[in-house]
mmCIF file of C-alpha atoms and ligand atoms in Angstrom:
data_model
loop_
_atom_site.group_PDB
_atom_site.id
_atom_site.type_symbol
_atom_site.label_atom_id
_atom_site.label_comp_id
_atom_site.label_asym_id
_atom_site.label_seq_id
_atom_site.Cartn_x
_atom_site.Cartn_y
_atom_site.Cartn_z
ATOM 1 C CA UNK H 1 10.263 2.033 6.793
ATOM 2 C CA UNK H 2 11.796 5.019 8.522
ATOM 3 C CA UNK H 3 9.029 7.370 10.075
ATOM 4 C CA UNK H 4 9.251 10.816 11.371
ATOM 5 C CA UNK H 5 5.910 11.325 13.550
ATOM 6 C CA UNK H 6 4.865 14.806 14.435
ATOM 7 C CA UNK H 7 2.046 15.248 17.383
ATOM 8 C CA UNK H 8 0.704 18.906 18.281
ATOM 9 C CA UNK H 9 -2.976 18.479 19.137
ATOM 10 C CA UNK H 10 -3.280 19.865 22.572
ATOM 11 C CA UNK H 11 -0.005 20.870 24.639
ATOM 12 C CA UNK H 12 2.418 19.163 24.404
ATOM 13 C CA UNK H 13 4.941 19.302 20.842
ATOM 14 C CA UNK H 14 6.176 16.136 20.177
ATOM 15 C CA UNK H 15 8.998 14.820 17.522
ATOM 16 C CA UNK H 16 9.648 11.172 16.842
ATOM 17 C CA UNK H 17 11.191 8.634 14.985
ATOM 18 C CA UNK H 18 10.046 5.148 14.167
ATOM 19 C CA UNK H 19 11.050 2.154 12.457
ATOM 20 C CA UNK H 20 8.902 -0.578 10.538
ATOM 21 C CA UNK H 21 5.988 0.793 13.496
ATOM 22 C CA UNK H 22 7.653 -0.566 16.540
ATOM 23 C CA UNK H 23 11.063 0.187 16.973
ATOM 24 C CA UNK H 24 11.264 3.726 18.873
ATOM 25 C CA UNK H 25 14.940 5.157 18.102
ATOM 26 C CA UNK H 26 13.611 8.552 20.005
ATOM 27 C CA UNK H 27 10.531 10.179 21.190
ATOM 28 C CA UNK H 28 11.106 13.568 22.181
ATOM 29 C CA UNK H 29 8.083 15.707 24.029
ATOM 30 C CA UNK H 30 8.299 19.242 24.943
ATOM 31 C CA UNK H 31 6.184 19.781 27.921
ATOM 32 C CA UNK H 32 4.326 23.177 27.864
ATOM 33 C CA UNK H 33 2.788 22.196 31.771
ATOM 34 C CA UNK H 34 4.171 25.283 33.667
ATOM 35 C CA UNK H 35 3.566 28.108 30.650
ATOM 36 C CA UNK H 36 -0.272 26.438 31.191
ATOM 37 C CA UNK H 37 -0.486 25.804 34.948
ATOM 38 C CA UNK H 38 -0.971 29.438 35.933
ATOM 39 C CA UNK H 39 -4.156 29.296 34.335
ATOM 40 C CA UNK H 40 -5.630 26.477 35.684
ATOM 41 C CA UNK H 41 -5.678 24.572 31.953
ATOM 42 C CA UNK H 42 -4.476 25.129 28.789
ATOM 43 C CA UNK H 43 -4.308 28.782 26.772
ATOM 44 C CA UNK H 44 -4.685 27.650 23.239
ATOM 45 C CA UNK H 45 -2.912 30.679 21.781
ATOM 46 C CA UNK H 46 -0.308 30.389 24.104
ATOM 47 C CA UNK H 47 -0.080 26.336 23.346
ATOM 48 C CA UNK H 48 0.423 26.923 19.232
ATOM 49 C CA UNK H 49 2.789 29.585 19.945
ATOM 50 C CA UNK H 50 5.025 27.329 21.699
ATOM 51 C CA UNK H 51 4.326 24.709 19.159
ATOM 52 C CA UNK H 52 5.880 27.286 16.578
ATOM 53 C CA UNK H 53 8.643 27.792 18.916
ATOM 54 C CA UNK H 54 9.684 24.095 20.160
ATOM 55 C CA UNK H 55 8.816 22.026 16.707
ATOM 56 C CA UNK H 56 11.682 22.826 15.014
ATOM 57 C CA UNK H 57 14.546 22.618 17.696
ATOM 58 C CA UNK H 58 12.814 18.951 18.442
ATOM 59 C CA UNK H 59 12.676 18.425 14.509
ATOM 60 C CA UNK H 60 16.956 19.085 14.552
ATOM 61 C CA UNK H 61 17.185 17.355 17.817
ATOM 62 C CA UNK H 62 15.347 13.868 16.491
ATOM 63 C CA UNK H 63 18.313 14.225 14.104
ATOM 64 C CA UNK H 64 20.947 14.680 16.183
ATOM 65 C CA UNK H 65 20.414 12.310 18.866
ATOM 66 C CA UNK H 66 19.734 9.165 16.140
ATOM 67 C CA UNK H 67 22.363 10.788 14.160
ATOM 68 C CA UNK H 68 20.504 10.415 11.004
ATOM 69 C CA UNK H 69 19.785 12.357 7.793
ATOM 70 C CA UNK H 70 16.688 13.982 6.161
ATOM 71 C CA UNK H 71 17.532 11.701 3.317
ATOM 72 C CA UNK H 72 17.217 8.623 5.622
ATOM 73 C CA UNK H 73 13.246 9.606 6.620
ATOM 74 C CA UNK H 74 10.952 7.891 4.333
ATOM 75 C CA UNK H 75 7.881 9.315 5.294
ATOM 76 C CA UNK H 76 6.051 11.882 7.322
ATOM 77 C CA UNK H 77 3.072 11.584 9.413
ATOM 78 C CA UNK H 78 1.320 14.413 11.270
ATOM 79 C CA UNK H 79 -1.467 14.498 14.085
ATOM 80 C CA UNK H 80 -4.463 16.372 12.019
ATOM 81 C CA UNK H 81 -7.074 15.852 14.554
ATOM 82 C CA UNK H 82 -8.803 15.768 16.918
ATOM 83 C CA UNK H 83 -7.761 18.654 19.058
ATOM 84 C CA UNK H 84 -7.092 22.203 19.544
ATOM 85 C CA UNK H 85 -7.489 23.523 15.950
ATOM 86 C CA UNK H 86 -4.437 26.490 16.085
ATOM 87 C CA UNK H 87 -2.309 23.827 18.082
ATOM 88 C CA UNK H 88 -2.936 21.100 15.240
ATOM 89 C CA UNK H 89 -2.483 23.246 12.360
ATOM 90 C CA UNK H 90 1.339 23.610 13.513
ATOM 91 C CA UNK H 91 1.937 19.955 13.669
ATOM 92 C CA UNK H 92 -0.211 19.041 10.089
ATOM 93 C CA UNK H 93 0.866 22.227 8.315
ATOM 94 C CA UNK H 94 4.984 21.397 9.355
ATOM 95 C CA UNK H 95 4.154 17.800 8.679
ATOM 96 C CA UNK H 96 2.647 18.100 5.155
ATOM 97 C CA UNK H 97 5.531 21.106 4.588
ATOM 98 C CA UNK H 98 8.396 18.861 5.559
ATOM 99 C CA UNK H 99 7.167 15.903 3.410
ATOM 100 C CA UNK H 100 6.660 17.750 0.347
ATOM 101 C CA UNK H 101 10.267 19.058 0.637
ATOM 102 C CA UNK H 102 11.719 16.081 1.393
ATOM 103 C CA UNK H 103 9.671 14.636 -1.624
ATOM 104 C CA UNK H 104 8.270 11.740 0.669
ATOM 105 C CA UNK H 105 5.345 10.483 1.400
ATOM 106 C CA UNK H 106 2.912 11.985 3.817
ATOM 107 C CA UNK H 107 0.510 10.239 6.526
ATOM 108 C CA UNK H 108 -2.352 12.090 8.583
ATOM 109 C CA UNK H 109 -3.061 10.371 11.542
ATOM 110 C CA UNK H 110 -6.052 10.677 13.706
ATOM 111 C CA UNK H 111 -4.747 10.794 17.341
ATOM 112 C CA UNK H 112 -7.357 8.509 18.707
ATOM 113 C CA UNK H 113 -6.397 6.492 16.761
ATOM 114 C CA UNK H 114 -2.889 6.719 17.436
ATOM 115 C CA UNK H 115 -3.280 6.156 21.201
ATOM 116 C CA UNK H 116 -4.934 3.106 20.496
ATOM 117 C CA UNK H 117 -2.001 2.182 18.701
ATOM 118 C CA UNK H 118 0.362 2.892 21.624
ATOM 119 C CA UNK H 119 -0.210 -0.268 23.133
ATOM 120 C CA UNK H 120 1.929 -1.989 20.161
ATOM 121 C CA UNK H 121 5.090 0.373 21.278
ATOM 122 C CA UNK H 122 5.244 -1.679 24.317
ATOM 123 C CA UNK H 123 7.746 -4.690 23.269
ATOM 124 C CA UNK H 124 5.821 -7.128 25.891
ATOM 125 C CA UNK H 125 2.328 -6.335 23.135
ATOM 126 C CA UNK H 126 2.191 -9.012 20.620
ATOM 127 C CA UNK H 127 2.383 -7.965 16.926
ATOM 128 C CA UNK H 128 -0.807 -6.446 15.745
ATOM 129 C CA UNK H 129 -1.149 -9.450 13.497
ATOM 130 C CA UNK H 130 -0.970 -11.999 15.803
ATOM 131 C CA UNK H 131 -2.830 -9.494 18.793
ATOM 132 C CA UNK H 132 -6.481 -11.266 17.855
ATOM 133 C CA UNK H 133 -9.842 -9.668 19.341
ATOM 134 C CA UNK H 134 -8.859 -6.800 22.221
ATOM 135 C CA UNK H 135 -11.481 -4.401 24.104
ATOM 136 C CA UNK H 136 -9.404 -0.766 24.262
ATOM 137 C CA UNK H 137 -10.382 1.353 26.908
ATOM 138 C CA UNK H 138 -9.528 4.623 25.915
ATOM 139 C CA UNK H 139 -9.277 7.462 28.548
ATOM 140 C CA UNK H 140 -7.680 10.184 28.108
ATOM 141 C CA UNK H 141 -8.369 14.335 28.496
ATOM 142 C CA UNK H 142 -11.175 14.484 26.279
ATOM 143 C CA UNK H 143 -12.178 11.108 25.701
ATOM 144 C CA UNK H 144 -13.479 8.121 26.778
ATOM 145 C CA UNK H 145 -14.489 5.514 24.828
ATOM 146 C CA UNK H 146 -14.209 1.506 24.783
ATOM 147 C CA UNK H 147 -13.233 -0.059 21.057
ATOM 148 C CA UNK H 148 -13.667 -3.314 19.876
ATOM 149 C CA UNK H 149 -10.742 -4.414 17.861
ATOM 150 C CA UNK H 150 -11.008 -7.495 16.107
ATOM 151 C CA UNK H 151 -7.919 -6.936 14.163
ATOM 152 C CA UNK H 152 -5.116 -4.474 13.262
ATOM 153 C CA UNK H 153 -7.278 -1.505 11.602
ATOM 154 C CA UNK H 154 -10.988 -2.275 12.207
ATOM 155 C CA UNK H 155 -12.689 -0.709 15.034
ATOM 156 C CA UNK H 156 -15.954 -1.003 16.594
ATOM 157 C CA UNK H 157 -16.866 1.850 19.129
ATOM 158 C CA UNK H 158 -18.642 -0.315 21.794
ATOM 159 C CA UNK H 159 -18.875 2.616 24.742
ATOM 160 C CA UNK H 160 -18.889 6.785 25.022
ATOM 161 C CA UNK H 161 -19.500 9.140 27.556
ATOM 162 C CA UNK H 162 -22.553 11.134 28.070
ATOM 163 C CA UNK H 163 -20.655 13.830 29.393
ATOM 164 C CA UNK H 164 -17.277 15.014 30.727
ATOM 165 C CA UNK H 165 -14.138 12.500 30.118
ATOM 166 C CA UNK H 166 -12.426 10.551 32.630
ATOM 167 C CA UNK H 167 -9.468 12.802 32.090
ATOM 168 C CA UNK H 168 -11.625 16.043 32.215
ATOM 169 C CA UNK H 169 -13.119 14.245 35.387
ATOM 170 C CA UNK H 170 -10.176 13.955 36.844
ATOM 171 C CA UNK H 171 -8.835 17.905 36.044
ATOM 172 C CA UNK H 172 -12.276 19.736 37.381
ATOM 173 C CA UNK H 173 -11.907 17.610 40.550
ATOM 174 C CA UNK H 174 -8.230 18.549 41.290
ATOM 175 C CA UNK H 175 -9.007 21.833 40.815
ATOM 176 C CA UNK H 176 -11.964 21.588 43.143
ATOM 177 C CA UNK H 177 -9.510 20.243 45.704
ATOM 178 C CA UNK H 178 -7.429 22.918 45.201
ATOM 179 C CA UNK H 179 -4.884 20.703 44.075
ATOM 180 C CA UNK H 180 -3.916 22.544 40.868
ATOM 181 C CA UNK H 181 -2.544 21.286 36.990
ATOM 182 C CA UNK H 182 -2.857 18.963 35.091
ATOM 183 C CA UNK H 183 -5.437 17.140 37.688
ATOM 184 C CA UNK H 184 -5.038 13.227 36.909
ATOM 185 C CA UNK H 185 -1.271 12.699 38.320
ATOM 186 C CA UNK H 186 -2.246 15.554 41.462
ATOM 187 C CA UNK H 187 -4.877 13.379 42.350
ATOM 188 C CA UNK H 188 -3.067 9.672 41.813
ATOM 189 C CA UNK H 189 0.123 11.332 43.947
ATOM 190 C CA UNK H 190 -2.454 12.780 46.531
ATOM 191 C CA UNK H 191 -4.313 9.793 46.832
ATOM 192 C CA UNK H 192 -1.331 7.507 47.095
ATOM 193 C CA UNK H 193 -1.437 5.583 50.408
ATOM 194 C CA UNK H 194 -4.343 6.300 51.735
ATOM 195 C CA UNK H 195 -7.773 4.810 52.125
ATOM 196 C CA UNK H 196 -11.066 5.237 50.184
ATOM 197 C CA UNK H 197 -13.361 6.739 52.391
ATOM 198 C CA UNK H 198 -17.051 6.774 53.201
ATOM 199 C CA UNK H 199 -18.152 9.454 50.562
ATOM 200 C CA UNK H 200 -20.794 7.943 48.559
ATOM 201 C CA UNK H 201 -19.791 9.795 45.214
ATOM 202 C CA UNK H 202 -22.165 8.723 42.547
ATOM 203 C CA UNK H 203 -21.480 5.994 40.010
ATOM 204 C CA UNK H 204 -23.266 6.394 37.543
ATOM 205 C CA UNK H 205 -22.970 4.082 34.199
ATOM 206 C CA UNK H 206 -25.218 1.064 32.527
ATOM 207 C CA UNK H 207 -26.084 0.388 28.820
ATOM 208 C CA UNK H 208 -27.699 2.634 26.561
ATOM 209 C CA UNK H 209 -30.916 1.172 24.704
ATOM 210 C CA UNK H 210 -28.466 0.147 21.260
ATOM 211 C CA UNK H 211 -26.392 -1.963 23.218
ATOM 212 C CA UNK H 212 -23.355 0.493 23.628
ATOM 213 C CA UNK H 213 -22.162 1.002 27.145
ATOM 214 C CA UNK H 214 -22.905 4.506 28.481
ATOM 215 C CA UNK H 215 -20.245 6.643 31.153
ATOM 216 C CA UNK H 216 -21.678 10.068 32.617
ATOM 217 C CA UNK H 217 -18.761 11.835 35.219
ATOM 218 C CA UNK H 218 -20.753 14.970 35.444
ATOM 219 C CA UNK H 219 -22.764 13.865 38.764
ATOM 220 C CA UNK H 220 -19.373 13.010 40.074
ATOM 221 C CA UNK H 221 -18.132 16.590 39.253
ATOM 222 C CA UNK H 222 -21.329 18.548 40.786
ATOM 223 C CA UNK H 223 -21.168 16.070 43.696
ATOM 224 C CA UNK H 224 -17.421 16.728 45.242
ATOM 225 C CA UNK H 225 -18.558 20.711 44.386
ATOM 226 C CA UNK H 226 -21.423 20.161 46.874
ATOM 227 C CA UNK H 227 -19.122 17.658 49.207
ATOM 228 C CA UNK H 228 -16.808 20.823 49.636
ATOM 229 C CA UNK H 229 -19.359 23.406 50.452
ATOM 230 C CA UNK H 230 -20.284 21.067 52.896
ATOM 231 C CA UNK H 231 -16.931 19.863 54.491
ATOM 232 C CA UNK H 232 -14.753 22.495 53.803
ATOM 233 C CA UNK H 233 -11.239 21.227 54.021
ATOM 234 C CA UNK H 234 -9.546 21.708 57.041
ATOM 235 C CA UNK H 235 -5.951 21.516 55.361
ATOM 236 C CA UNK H 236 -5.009 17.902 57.234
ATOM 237 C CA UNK H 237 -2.961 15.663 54.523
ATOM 238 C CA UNK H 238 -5.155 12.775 55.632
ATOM 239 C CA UNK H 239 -8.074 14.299 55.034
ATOM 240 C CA UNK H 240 -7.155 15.535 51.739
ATOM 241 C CA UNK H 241 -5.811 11.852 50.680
ATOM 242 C CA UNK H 242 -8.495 10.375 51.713
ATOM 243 C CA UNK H 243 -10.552 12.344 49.564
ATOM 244 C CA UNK H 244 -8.685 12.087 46.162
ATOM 245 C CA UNK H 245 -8.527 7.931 47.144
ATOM 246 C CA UNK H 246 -12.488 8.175 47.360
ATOM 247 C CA UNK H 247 -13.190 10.367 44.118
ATOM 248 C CA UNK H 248 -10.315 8.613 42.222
ATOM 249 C CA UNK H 249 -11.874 5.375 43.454
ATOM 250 C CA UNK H 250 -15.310 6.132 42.053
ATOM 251 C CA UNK H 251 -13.861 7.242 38.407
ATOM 252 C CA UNK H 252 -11.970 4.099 38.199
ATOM 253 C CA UNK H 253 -14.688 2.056 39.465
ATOM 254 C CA UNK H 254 -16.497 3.221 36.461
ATOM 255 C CA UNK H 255 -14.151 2.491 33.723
ATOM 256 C CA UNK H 256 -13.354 -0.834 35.470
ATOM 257 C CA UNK H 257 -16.915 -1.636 35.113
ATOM 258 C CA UNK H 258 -17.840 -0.887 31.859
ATOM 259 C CA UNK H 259 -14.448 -3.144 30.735
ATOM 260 C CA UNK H 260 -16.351 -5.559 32.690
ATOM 261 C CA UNK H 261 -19.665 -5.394 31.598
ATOM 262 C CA UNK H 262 -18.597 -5.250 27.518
ATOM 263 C CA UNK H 263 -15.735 -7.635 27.512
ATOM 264 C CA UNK H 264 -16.673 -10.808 24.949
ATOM 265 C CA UNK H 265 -15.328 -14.175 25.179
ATOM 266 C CA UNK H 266 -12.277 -14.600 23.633
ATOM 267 C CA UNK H 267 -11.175 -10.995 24.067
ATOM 268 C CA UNK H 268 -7.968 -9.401 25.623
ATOM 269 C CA UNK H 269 -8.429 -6.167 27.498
ATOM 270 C CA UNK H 270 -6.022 -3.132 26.912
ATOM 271 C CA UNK H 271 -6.166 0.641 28.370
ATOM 272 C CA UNK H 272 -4.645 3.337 26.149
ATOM 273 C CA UNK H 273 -4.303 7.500 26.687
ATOM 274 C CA UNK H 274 -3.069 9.822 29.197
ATOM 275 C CA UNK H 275 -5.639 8.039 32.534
ATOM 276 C CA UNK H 276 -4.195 4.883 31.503
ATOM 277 C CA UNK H 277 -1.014 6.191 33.379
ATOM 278 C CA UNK H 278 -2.898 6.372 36.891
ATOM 279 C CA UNK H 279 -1.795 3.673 38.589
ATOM 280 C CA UNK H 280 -4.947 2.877 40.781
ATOM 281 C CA UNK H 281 -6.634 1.952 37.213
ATOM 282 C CA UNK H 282 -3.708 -0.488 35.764
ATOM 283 C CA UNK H 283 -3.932 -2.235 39.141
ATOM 284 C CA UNK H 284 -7.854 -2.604 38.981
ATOM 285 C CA UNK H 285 -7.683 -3.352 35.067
ATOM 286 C CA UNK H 286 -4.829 -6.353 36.001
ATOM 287 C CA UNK H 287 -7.468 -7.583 38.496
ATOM 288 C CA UNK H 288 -10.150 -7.702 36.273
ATOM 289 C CA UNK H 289 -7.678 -9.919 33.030
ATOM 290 C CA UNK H 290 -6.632 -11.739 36.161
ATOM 291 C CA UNK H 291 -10.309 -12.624 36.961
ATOM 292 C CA UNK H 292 -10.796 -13.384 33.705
ATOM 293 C CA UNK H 293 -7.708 -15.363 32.655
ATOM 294 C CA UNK H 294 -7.120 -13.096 29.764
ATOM 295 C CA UNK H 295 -4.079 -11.142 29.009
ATOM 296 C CA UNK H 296 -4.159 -7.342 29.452
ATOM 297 C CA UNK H 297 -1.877 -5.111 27.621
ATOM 298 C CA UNK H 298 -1.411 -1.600 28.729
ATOM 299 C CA UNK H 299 0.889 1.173 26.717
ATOM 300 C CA UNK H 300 4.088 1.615 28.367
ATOM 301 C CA UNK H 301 3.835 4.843 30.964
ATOM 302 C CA UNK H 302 6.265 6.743 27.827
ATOM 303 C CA UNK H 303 3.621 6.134 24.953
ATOM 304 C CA UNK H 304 0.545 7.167 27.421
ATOM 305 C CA UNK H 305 0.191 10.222 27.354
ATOM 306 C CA UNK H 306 0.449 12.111 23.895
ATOM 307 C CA UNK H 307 3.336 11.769 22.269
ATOM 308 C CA UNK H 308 4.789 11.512 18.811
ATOM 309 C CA UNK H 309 5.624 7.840 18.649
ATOM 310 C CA UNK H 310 2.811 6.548 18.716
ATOM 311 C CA UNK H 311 1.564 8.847 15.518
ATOM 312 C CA UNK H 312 4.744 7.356 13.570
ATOM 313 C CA UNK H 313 4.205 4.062 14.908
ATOM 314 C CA UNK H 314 0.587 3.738 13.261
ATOM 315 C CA UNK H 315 1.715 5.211 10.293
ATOM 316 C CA UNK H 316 4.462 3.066 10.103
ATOM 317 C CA UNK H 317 2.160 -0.494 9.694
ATOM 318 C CA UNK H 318 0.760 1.447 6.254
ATOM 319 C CA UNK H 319 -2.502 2.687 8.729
ATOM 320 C CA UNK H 320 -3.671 6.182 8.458
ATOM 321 C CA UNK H 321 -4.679 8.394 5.627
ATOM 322 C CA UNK H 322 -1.679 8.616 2.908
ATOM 323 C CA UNK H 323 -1.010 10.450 -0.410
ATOM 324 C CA UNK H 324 -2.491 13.213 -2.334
ATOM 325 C CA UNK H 325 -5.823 12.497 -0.059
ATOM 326 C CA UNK H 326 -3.883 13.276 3.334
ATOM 327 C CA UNK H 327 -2.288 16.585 1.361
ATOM 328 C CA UNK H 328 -5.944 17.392 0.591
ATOM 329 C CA UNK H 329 -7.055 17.104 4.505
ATOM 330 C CA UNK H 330 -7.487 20.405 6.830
ATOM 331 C CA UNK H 331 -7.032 19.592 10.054
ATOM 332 C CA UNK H 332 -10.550 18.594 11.932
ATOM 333 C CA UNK H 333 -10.647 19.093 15.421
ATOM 334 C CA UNK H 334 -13.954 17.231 16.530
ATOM 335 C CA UNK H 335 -13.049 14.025 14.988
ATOM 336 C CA UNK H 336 -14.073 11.004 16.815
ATOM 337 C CA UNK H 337 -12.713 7.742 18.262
ATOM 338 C CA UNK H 338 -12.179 5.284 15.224
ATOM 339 C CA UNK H 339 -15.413 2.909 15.033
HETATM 340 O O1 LIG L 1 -3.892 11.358 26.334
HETATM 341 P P1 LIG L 1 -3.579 12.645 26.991
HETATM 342 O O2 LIG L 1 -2.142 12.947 27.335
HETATM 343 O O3 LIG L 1 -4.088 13.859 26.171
HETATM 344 C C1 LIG L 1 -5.289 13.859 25.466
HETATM 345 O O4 LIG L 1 -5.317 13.331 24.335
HETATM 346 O O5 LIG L 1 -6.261 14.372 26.058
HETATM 347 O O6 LIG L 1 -4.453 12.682 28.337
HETATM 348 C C2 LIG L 1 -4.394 13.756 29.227
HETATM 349 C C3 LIG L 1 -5.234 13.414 30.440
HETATM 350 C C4 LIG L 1 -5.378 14.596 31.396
HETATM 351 O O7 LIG L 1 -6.750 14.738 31.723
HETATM 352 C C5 LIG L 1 -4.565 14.150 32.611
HETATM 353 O O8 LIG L 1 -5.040 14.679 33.828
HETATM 354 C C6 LIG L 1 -4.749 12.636 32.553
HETATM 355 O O9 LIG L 1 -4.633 12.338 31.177
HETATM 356 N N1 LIG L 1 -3.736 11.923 33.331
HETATM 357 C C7 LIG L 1 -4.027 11.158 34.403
HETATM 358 C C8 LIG L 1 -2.797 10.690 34.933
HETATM 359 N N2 LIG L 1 -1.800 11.205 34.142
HETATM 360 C C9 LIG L 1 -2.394 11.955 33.169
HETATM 361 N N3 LIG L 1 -5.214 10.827 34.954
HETATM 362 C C10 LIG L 1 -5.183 10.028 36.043
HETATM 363 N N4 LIG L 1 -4.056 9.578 36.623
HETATM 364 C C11 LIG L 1 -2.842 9.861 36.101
HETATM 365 N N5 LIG L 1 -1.736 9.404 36.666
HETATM 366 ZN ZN1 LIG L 2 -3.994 12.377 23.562
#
């Protein structure tokens, strides 16, 4: 089954096209970074604008470069949430637009959910049949979450934040550095090379009274504001590295521990969404599988961060929400993790 996945939930637009849910023949993303970056995050009126502007040149492009034919594209599957709602309701509108013209069936896919699939693009990532039990650690800008996943489809949300996301963690403290937009790949370039260093940023995590496992970066937030009023920075590289290696070392300390602490027997461990691309983590995360003899499977730096592959790829294995009840949806911005 030929699927043409369309992602628009935050800012980036994204076009792809996927066979039988793991063979990629392209993934095209149109980066709206430097319209946002002046502002310090992302404008949602400017971010659907673009979407209006880039999603059909990618649409045409996705054709050209596979050289195939609207007739060849057996089904559609939009993003419809969670996310921005003006940026979503390009992607789901076009989505449910193009499928009813094309007379094919339609797919909404919840992006979560679609990150989680990622992991599957990578070719080294066992078949989702044959996966068996896997703990996801989902991080990306506005989530974080851990997922039990006892097989393809069924979820059990094991782990939340309290607070801010690692992601969101990772944006407020690069812009308390001064290091600019989007924060997460300032901070793992700044950091890069140099040591952690005696700043006792708080850790704060454990297990909530059900059971689930509980992450809070909103300490670690305040605490570099009140490190910096303190210890200005005096512009020295060093300094500066040493600093991102410290706060970046305290957020992935975190997630590394609550893997840790929830991880069954019997489980494999996989990281999915846009943090899972910071490379301190996957090193930390392969340390951890290693530890435990278990296999790890990360998404493939391409499929990390949003992107449209990963939408067509679920919908591809029959997952998702098809038919006249996905024609029915609206988009929904606050929906959750799956489980
Ligand atoms: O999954 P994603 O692309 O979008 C959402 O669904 O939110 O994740 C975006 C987040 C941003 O917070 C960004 O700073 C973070 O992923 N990120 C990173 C790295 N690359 C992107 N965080 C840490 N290290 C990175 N290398
Ligand atoms: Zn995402």
């Amino acid at each position: 089954m030929l699927v043409l996945g369309i992602e628009t939930s935050c800012d980036e637009t994204a076009v792809a096209l996927v066979r039988d849910g793991r063979e990629v023949l392209c993934s095209l993303i149109s980066s709206q970074v430097d319209l946002h970056a002046p502002f310090g995050g992302v404008v949602p009126e400017l971010a659907s604008r673009q979407h209006l502007e880039a999603l059909p040149l990618l649409l045409e492009e996705a054709l050209r470069v596979t050289s195939l034919r609207w007739a060849d594209i057996d089904a559609v599957a939009g993003t419809y949430g969670p996310g921005l709602a003006s940026s979503l309701l390009i992607g789901f509108s076009s989505a449910k637009a193009l499928a009813f013209r094309l007379g094919k069936p339609l797919c909404a896919v919840n992006h979560m959910e679609a990150h989680i699939y990622s992991m599957f693009l990578n070719p080294e990532c066992p078949l989702p049949s044959t996966l068996g039990p896997v703990l996801v650690l989902v991080v990306s800008g506005g989530h974080t979450n851990l997922v039990r996943m006892p097989g393809p489809g069924h979820y059990q949300g094991v782990g939340h934040t309290l607070d801010d996301a690692a992601g969101e963690a990772f944006d407020k403290g690069a812009k308390l550095m001064g290091l600019g937009y989007p924060g997460g790949p300032l901070i793992d370039r700044t950091a890069q090379g140099h040591a952690v260093g005696p700043i006792p940023f708080p850790r704060s995590r454990g297990k909530a009274g059900d059971g689930a496992y509980t992450f809070s970066f909103s300490g670690l937030k305040t605490f570099l504001r009140y490190y910096l009023r303190d210890h200005p920075l005096s512009g020295s590289a060093m300094e500066l590295g040493m600093l991102a290696a410290s706060y970046q070392e305290a957020i992935v300390d975190a997630l590394v521990s609550g893997c840790d602490a929830m991880l069954l027997p019997g489980e494999s461990l996989a990281a999915v969404g846009g943090v899972s691309l910071n490379r301190t983590l996957r090193s930390r995360l392969k340390a951890l599988a290693d530890q435990r003899a278990i296999r790890l499977h990360l998404s493939a730096p391409a499929y990390c961060a949003d992107n449209a592959a990963m939408v067509a790829g679920l919908a591809g294995t029959g997952q998702g929400i098809w038919g006249d009840a996905a024609f029915a949806l609206d988009v929904d911005p606050s929906l959750e993790v799956p489980g």
